[in-house]
XYZ file of C-alpha atoms in Angstrom:
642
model
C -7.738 1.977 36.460
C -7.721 -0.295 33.879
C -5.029 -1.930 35.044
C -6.770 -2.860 38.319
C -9.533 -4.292 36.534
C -7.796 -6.419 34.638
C -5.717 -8.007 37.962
C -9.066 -8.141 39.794
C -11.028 -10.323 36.741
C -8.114 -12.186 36.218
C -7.622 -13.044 40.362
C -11.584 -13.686 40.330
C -11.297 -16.165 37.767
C -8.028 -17.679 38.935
C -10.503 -18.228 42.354
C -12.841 -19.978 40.669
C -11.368 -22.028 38.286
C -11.005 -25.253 40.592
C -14.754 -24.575 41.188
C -15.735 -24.690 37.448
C -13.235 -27.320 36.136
C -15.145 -29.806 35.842
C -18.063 -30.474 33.612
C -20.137 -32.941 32.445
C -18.332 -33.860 28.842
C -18.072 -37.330 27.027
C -19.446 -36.001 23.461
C -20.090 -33.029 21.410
C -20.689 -31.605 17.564
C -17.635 -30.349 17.115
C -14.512 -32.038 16.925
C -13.027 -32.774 19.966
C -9.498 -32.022 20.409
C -7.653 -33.313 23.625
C -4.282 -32.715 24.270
C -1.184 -34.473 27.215
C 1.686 -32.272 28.098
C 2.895 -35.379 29.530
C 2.904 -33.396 32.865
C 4.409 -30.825 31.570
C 3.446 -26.641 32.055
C 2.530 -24.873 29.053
C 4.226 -21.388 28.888
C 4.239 -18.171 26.961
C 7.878 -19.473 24.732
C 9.262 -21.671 24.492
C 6.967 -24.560 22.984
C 6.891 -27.523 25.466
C 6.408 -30.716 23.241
C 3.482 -32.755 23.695
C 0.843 -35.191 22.275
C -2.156 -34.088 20.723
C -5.396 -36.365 19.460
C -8.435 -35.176 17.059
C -11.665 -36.675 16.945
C -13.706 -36.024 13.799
C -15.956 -38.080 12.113
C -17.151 -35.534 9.312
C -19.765 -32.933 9.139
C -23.546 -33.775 10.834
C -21.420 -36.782 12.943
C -21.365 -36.982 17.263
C -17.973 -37.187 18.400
C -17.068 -38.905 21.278
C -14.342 -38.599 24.341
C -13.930 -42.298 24.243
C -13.268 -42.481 19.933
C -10.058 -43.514 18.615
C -8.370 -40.068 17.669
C -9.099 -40.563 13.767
C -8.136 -37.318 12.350
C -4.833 -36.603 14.259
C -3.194 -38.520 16.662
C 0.616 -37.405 16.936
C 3.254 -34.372 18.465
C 3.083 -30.676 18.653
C 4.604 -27.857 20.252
C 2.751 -25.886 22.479
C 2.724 -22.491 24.062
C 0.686 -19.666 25.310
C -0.024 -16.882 22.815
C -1.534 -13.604 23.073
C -0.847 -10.005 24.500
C -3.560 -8.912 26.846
C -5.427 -12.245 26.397
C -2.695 -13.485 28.600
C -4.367 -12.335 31.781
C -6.784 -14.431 31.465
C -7.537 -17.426 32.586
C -8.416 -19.306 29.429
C -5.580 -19.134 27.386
C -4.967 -19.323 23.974
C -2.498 -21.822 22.228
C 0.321 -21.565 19.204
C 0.435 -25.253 18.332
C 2.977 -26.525 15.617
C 2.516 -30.311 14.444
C 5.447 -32.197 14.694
C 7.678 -34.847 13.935
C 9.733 -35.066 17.004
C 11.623 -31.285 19.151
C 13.668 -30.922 15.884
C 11.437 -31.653 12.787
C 7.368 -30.249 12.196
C 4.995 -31.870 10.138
C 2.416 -30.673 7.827
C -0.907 -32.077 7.903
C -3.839 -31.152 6.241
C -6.511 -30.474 9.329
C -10.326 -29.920 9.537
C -10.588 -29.525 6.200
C -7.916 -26.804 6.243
C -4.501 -26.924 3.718
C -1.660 -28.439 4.912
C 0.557 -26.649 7.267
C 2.115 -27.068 10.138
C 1.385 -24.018 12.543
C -2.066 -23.628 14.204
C -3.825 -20.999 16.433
C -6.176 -22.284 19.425
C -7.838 -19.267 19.868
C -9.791 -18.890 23.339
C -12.951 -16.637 23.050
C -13.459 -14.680 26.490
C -13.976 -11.548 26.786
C -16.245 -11.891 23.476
C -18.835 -13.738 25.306
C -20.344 -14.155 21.469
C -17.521 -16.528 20.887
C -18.043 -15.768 17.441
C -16.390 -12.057 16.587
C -13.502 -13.527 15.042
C -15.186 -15.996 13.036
C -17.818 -13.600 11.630
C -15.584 -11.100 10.593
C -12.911 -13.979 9.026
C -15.456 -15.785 7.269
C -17.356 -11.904 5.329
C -12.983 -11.256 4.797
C -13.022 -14.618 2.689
C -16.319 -14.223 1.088
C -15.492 -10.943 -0.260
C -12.232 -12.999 -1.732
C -9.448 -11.163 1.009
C -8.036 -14.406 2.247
C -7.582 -14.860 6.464
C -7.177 -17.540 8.513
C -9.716 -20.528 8.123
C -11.375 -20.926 11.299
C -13.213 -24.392 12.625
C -15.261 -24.288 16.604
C -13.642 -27.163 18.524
C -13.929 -28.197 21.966
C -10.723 -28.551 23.887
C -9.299 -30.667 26.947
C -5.918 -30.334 28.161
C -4.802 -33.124 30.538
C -7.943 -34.585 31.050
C -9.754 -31.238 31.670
C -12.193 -29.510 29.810
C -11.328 -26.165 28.640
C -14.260 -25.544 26.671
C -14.828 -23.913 23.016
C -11.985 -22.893 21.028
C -11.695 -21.867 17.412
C -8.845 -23.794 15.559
C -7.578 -21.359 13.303
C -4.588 -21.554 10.733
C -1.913 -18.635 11.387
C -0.853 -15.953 9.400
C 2.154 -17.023 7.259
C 3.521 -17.412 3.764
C 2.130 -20.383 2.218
C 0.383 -20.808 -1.243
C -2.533 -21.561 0.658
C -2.461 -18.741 3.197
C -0.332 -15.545 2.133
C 0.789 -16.542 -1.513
C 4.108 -14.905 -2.120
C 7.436 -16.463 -3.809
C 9.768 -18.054 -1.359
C 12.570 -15.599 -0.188
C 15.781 -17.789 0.968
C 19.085 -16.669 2.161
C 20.366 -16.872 -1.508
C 18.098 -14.333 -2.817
C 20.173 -11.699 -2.178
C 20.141 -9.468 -5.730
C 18.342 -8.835 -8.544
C 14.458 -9.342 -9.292
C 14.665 -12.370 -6.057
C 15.725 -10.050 -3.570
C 12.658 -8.089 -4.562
C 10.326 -10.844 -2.614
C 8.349 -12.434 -1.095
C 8.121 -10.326 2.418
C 5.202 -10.660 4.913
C 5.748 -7.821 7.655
C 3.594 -6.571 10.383
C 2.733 -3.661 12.926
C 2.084 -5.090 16.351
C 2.675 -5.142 20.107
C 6.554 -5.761 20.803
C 5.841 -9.188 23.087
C 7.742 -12.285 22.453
C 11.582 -13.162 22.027
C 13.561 -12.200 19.081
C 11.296 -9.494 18.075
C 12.941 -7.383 15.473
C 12.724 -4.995 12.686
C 12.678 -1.119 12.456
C 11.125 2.179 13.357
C 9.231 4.299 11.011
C 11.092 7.355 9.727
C 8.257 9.275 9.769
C 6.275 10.408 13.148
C 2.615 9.487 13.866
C 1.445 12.610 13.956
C 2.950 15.617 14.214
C 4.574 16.266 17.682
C 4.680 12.432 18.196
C 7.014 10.969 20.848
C 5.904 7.421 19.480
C 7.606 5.474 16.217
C 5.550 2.943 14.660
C 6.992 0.003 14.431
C 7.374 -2.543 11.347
C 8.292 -6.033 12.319
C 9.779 -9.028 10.159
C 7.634 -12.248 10.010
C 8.682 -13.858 6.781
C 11.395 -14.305 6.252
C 12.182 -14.297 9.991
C 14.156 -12.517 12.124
C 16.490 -15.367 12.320
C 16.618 -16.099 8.740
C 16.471 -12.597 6.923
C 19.754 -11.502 5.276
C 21.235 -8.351 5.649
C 20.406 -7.590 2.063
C 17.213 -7.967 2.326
C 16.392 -6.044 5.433
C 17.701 -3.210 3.380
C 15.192 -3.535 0.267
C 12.672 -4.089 2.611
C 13.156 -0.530 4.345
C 14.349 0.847 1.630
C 10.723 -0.015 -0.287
C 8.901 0.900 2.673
C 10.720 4.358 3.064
C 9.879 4.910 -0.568
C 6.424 4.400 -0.052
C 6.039 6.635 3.241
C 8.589 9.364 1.529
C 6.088 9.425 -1.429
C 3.333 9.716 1.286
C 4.665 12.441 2.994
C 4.704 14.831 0.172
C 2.131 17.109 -1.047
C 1.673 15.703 -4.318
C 1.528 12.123 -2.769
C -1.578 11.902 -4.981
C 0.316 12.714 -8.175
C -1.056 10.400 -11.032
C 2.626 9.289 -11.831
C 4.991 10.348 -8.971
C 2.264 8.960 -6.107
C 1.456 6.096 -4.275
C -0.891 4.745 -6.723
C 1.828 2.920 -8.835
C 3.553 1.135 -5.255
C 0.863 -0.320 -3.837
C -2.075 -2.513 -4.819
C -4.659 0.523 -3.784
C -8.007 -2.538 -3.781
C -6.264 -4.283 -0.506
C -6.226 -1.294 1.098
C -9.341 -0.165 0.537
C -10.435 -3.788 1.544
C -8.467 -3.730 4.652
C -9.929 0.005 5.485
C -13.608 -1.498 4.792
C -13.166 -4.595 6.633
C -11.951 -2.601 10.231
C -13.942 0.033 10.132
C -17.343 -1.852 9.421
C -16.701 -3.477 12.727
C -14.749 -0.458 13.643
C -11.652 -2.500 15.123
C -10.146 -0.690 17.980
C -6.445 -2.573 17.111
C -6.982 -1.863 13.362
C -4.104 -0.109 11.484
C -1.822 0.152 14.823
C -1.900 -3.562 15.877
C -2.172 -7.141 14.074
C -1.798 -5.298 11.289
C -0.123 -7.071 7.922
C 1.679 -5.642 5.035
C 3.071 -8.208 2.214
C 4.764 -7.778 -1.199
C 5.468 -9.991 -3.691
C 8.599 -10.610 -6.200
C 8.507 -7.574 -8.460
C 7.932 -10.287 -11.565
C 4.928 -11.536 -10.104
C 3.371 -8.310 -8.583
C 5.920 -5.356 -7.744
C 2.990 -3.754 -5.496
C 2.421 -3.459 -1.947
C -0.382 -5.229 -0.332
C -2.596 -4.892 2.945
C -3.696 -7.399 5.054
C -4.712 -10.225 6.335
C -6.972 -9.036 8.478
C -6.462 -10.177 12.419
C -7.573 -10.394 15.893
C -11.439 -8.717 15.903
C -12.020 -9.856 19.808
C -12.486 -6.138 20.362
C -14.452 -5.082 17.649
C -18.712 -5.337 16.920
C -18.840 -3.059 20.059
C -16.872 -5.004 22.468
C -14.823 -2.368 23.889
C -15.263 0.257 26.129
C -12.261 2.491 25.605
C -11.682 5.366 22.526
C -15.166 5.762 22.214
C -14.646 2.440 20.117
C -18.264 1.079 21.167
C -19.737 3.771 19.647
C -21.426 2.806 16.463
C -20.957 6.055 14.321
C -17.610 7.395 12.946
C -14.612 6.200 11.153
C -12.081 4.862 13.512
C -9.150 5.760 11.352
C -9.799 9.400 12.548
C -9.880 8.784 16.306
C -7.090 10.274 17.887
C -5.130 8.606 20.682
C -1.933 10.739 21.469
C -1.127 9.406 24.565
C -1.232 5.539 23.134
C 2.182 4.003 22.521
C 0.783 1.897 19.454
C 0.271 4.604 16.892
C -1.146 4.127 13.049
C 1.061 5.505 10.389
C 0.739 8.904 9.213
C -0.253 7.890 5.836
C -3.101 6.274 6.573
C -5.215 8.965 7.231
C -3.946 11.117 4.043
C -4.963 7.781 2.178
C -8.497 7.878 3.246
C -8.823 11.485 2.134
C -8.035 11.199 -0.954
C -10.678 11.951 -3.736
C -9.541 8.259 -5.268
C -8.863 6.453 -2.712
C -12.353 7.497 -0.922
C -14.353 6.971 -4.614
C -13.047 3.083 -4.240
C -14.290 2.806 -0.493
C -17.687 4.285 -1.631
C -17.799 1.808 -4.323
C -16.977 -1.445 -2.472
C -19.401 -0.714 0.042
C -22.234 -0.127 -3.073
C -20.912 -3.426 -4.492
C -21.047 -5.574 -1.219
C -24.090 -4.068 0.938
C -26.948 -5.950 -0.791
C -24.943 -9.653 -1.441
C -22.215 -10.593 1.085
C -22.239 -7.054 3.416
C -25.976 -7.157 3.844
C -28.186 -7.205 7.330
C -29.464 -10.510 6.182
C -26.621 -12.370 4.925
C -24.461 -11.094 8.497
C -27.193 -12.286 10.360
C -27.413 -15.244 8.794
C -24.238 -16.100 9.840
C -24.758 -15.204 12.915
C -27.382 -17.154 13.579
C -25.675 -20.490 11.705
C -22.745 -20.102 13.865
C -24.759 -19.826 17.184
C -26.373 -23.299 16.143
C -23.238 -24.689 15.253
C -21.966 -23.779 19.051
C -25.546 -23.651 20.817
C -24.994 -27.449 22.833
C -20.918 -26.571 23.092
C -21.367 -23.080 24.626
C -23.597 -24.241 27.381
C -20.426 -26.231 28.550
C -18.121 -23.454 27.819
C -19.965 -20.991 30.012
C -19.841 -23.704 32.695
C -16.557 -24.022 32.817
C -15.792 -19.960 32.650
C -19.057 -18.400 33.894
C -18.618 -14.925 32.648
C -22.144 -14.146 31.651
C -22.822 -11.154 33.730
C -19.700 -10.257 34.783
C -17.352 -7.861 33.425
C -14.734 -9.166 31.296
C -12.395 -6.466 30.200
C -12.769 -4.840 28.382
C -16.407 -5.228 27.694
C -18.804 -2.174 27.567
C -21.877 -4.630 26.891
C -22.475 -7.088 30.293
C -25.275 -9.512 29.461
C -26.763 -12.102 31.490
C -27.410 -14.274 29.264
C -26.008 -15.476 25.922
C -29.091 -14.551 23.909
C -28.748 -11.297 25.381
C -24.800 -11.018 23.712
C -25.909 -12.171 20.751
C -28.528 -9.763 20.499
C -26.495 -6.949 21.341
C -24.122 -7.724 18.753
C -27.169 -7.980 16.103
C -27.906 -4.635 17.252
C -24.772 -2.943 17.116
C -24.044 -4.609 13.699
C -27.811 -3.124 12.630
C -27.293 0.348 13.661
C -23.291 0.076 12.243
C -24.949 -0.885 9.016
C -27.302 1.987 9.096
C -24.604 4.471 10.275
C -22.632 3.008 7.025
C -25.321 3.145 4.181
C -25.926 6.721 5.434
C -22.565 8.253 5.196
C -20.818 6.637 2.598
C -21.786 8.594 -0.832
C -24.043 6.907 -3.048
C -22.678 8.939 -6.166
C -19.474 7.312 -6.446
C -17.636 6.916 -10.620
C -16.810 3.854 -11.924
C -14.795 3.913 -14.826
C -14.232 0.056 -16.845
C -10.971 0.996 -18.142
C -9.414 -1.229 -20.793
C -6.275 -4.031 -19.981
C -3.296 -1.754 -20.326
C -1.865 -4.910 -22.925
C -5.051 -4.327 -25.036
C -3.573 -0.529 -25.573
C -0.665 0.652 -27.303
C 0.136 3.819 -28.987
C 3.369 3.432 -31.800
C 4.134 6.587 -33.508
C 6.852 7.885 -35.141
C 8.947 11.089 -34.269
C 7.232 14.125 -35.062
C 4.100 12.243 -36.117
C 0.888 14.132 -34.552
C -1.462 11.231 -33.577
C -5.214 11.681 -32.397
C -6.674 9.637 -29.510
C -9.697 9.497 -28.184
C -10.624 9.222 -24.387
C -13.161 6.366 -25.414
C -10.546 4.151 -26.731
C -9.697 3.255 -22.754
C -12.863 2.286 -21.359
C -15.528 -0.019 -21.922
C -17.868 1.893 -19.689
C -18.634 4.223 -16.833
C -20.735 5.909 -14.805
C -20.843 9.605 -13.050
C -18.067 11.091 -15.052
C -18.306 14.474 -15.873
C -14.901 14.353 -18.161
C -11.931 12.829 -18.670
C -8.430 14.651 -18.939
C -4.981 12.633 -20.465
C -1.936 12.937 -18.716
C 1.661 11.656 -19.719
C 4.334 11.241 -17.870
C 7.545 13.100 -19.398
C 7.595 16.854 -20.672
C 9.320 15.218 -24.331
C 5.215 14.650 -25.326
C 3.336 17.250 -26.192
C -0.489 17.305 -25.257
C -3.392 19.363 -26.672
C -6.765 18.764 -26.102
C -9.488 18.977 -28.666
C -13.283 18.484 -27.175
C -12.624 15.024 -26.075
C -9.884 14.135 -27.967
C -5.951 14.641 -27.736
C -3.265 15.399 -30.130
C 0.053 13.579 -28.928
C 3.471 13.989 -30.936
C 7.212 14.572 -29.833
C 10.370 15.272 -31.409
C 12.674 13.106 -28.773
C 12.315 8.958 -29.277
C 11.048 7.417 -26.461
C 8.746 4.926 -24.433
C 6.092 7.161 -22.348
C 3.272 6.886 -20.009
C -0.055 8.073 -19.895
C -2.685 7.973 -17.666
C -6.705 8.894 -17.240
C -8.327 10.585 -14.766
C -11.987 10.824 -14.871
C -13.596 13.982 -13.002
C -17.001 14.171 -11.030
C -18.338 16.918 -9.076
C -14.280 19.255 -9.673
C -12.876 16.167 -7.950
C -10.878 13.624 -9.457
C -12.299 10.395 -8.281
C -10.686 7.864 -11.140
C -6.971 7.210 -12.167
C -6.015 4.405 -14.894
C -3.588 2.282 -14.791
C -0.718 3.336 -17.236
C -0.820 2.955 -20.589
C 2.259 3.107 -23.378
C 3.353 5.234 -25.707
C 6.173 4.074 -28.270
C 7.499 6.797 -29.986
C 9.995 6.335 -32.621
C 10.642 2.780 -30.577
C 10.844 -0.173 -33.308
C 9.584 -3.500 -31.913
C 12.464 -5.672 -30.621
C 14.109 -9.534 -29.842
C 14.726 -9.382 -26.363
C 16.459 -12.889 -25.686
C 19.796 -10.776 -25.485
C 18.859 -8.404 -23.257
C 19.746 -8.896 -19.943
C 17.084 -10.935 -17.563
C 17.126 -9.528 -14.895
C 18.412 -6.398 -12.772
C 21.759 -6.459 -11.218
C 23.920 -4.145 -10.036
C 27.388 -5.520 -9.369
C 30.405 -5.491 -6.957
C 32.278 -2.296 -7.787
C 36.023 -3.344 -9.223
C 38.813 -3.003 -8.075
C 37.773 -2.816 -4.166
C 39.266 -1.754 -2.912
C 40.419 1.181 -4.878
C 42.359 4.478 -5.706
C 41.253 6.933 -6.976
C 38.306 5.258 -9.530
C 36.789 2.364 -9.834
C 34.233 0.859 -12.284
C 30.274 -0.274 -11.607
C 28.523 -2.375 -13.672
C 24.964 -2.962 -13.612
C 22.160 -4.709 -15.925
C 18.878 -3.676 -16.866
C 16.199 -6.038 -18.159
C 13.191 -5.368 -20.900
C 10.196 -5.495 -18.745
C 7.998 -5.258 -21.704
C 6.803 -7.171 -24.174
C 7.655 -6.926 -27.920
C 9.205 -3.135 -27.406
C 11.925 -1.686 -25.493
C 10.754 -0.419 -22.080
C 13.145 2.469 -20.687
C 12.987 2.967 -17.012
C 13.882 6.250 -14.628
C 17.283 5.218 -13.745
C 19.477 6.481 -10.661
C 23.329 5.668 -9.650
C 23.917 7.330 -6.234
C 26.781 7.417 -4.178
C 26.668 7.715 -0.017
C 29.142 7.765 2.531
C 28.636 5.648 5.817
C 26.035 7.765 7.186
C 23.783 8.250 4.403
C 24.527 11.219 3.262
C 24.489 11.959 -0.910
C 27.655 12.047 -2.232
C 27.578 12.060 -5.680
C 25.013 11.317 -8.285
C 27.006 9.187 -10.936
C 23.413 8.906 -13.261
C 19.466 9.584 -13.407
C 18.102 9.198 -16.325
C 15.640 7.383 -18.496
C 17.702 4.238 -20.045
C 17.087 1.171 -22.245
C 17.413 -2.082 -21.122
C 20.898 -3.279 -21.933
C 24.933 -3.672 -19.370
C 25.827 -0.951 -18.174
C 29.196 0.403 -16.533
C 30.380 3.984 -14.784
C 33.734 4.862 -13.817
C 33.532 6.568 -10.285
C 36.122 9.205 -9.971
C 36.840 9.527 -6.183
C 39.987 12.200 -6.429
C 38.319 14.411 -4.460
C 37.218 12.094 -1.854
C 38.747 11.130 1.500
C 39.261 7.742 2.626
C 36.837 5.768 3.955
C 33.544 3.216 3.153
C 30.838 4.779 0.682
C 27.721 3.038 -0.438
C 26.177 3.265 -4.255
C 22.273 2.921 -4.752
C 20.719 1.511 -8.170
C 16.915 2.549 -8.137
C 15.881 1.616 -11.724
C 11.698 1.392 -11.755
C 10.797 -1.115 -8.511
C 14.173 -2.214 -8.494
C 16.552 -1.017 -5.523
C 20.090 -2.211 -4.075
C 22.930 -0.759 -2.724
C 26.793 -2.173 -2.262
C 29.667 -0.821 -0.282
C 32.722 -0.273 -1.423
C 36.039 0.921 0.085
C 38.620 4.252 -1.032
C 41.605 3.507 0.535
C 44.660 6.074 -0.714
């Protein structure tokens, strides 16, 4: 059924296009952007090249048809973007500024960072025009960067296509997703560890590639989700680097799976940045996203040096969100959409995300964001206020937009608001967004913890062996509020722990560099978790410049070989002034995955390394061996040939 309505709108408007074409425009607010295929038809891939002009004269300044195109006047590629925003009939634009068909260019525009790639975005179906906007501007005030966005009007070979938002797209950039460069070269070590900006989304487009999930849905699932490569590209990404990549990601979900997933030291908490995804949760459901989680959705990590955690977001595409969808009970304006089930959907959300919400931590953090945004950036009056700037902004431009695509009461899918006028959109969004907000304040706890906790680097515990050291809980906060207690937990079985009132009594007989973490208790559920702190025991302070600087593990020699052959690897101090041990594993594969043989795991120093594999007992044949030492992962082949 929904099928048919989306052929019938699009064959209505297709009708009355040539009816609606033209309007009365020499001169607007907003800059003006016109573009000349040169007689040319813009298609969905690949970019046709073509000329485009900009006419801005700053802020509070008319723009005119007939002005000199003074803030761009040069090529770009152009093609059609979008999934199910391709049926319509105002289409939305990839444009890439260019040099000439072999060279782009990048240009700092409206205000926005240079770059080269651009989004046209064409709001239809959101007869607010301004979903996007709204939700992209609250992402950025809350400090979760997404695409700048700037309303433009737009004519394409001399006709008038009406109001557009000129948005940057998603990509790595230090001013858009800020993650080190990952080139073909970075192939080992600490470099091969990042950057990576990956994505779940619909499969549309050429060249799409990356890898399924190993992990269903849901249980019973026919689906896979779906991870997808966007920097670096399909094209460009080595094979060594597809590898980490999966590898990290089937860490993470592995760790997810589990029961003790929310372990202080074996769980997720340590692998990804837990604030983005809290963020990225808040931000989706507050406008409760129908796409979010399962489409447009962004994952990015960093080089472990510079941040070894995962990260959500940015967010993307809101067109069907504020209650502008009338499918999965998505209009409603109660409930978290992260629980909603869809079985019979092929775009699935991961498994983990729901397991994530639930926890005690995880759901203390959401409370807490929500207390800490609702009266400043998240409030009725501050949304509305937006609202109401960005309808001025567009209030002259829209009535020319809705001339040229007169969708005000008619159905657009998938709308489950019609309204006849624009007033009457923008009120129903107000409304929806009023009652959300209510829904929100009512059913997100009000008694959440918050715990200050002290900079890890401004506490460190140095003992010696078989010292017995007291600590107190206080001496890793600053502050907090609705704790009922506070329990110490370290990471190894070599440290003994005994609690007295609300101290602890630490000592061990085995030399060492240890963990230990906090949790802080409210109501029997732990709703706080430090970050980890050291504990140097019997570990005198160190020089490091001979240490090794970074992880490697090396090609095994000789390789081929019969019957052994040596591995060497390298593990760096990734302390400060003392010796850092890290949980250290040497595994060997065959072809198909399978364990072989675990050559090491253990806890080791930094320092070289080398094992002699003894393959006597081995057939013939390729076999794989695995370094995992801390964030660090990579795996060579090598060859027994007797």
């Amino acid at each position: 059924m929904k099928t048919l309505v989306v052929l019938f709108t699009a064959l209505l408007t297709l009708f009355c296009a040539d009816l609606f074409s033209q309007v009365n425009f020499t001169s607007s607010n907003l800059p003006i952007i016109v573009i000349n295929t040169n007689g040319q038809t813009i298609v969905d891939e690949p970019k046709i090249m073509a000329d485009m002009g900009i006419i801005y004269n700053g802020e509070g300044e008319r723009n005119n048809l007939v002005d000199e195109f003074n803030h761009y006047n040069g090529k770009i590629g152009i093609e059609i973007r979008g999934s199910s925003s391709q049926t319509f009939d105002k289409k939305s634009y990839a444009v890439e500024t260019r040099i000439d068909e072999e060279e782009d260019l990048d240009v700092s525009l409206l205000g926005m960072p240079e770059e080269a790639d651009w989004v046209l975005y064409a709001p239809y179906s959101d007869k607010s025009l301004i979903r996007n906007a709204l939700i992209y501007k609250l992402s950025n005030e809350i400090n979760r960067y997404t695409t700048r966005t700037k309303f433009v009007e737009l004519v394409v070979n001399d006709e008038y296509m009406g109001i557009y938002v000129f948005m940057e797209k998603i990509k790595r950039d230090k001013n858009r997703v800020d993650i080190k460069k990952c080139e073909s070269k970075d192939t080992s070590g600490t470099s091969l560890t990042g950057g990576y900006l990956f994505k779940i989304d619909k499969r549309d487009g050429a060249n799409i590639e990356g890898w399924e999930s190993s992990f269903v849905p849901f249980a019973g699932a026919w689906q896979r989700v779906f991870y997808q490569y966007d920097y670096p590209k399909e094209t460009d990404i080595m094979p060594q680097q597809i590898e980490y990549l999966q590898d990290f990601i089937y860490n993470f979900e592995s760790t997810m799976y589990l029961n003790k997933y929310s372990h202080p030291f074996d769980g997720y908490y340590d692998i990804i940045d837990i604030n983005t995804f809290v963020d990225y949760v808040f931000l989706n459901e507050f406008p409760r996203n129908v796409d979010a989680y399962r489409l447009s959705t962004f994952l990015y990590k960093d080089r472990d040096d510079i941040n070894p955690s995962l990260k959500m977001g940015p967010i993307w595409d809101f067109n069907l969100a504020f209650g502008n969808i009338d499918y999965y009970e998505a209009w409603e304006d109660d409930g978290f959409q992260i629980y909603y089930p869809i079985p019979d959907d092929f775009f699935q959300k991961p498994f983990w995300w729901e397991k994530m919400f639930d926890d005690p931590v995880f759901a203390n953090k959401f409370a807490k964001r929500w207390s800490d945004v609702k009266s400043t950036i998240f409030s009725k009056e501050r949304i509305f206020e937006i609202i109401d700037s960005l309808t001025v902004h567009i209030d002259e431009a829209k009535t020319r937009n809705f001339e040229r695509w007169p969708v005000l009461g008619t159905y657009v899918w998938p709308n489950k608001f019609v309204g006849e006028t624009y007033e009457s959109e923008i009120q129903y969004l107000k409304n929806w967004i009023d009652t959300r907000w209510n829904w929100f304040d009512n059913n997100i706890s009000t008694e959440y913890s918050s715990i200050d906790w002290k900079d890890p680097n401004e506490v460190e515990i140095n003992m010696d062996i078989s010292e017995e050291k007291i600590i107190s809980t206080s001496d890793f906060y600053n502050s907090l509020i609705n704790i009922d207690s506070l329990t110490l937990v370290v990471d190894s079985e070599n440290v003994n722990v005994n609690r007295i009132e609300n101290n602890y009594l630490i000592s061990s007989n085995i030399s060492g560099t240890y963990k230990l973490k906090l949790e802080g208790w409210y109501n029997n559920q732990r709703t706080e978790l430090s970050s980890s702190y050291t504990i140097n025991i019997g570990v005198t302070g160190v020089n490091d410049k001979l240490l090794p600087k970074e992880f490697s593990l090396e090609q095994n020699y000789p390789n081929p070989f019969n019957p052994s052959t040596t591995i060497k690897f390298s593990l760096p101090n990734v302390g400060d002034e003392y010796i850092r041990p890290l949980q250290t594993q040497l595994i060997v594969y065959d072809i198909l995955g399978r364990e072989i043989k675990t050559l090491l795991n253990k806890s080791m120093q930094p320092g070289e390394y080398e094992i002699v594999f003894d393959a006597s007992d081995l057939p013939s044949g390729i076999y794989l061996y695995r370094l995992t030492s801390g964030n660090f992962i990579e795996t060579r082949k090598m060859i027994l040939l007797k």
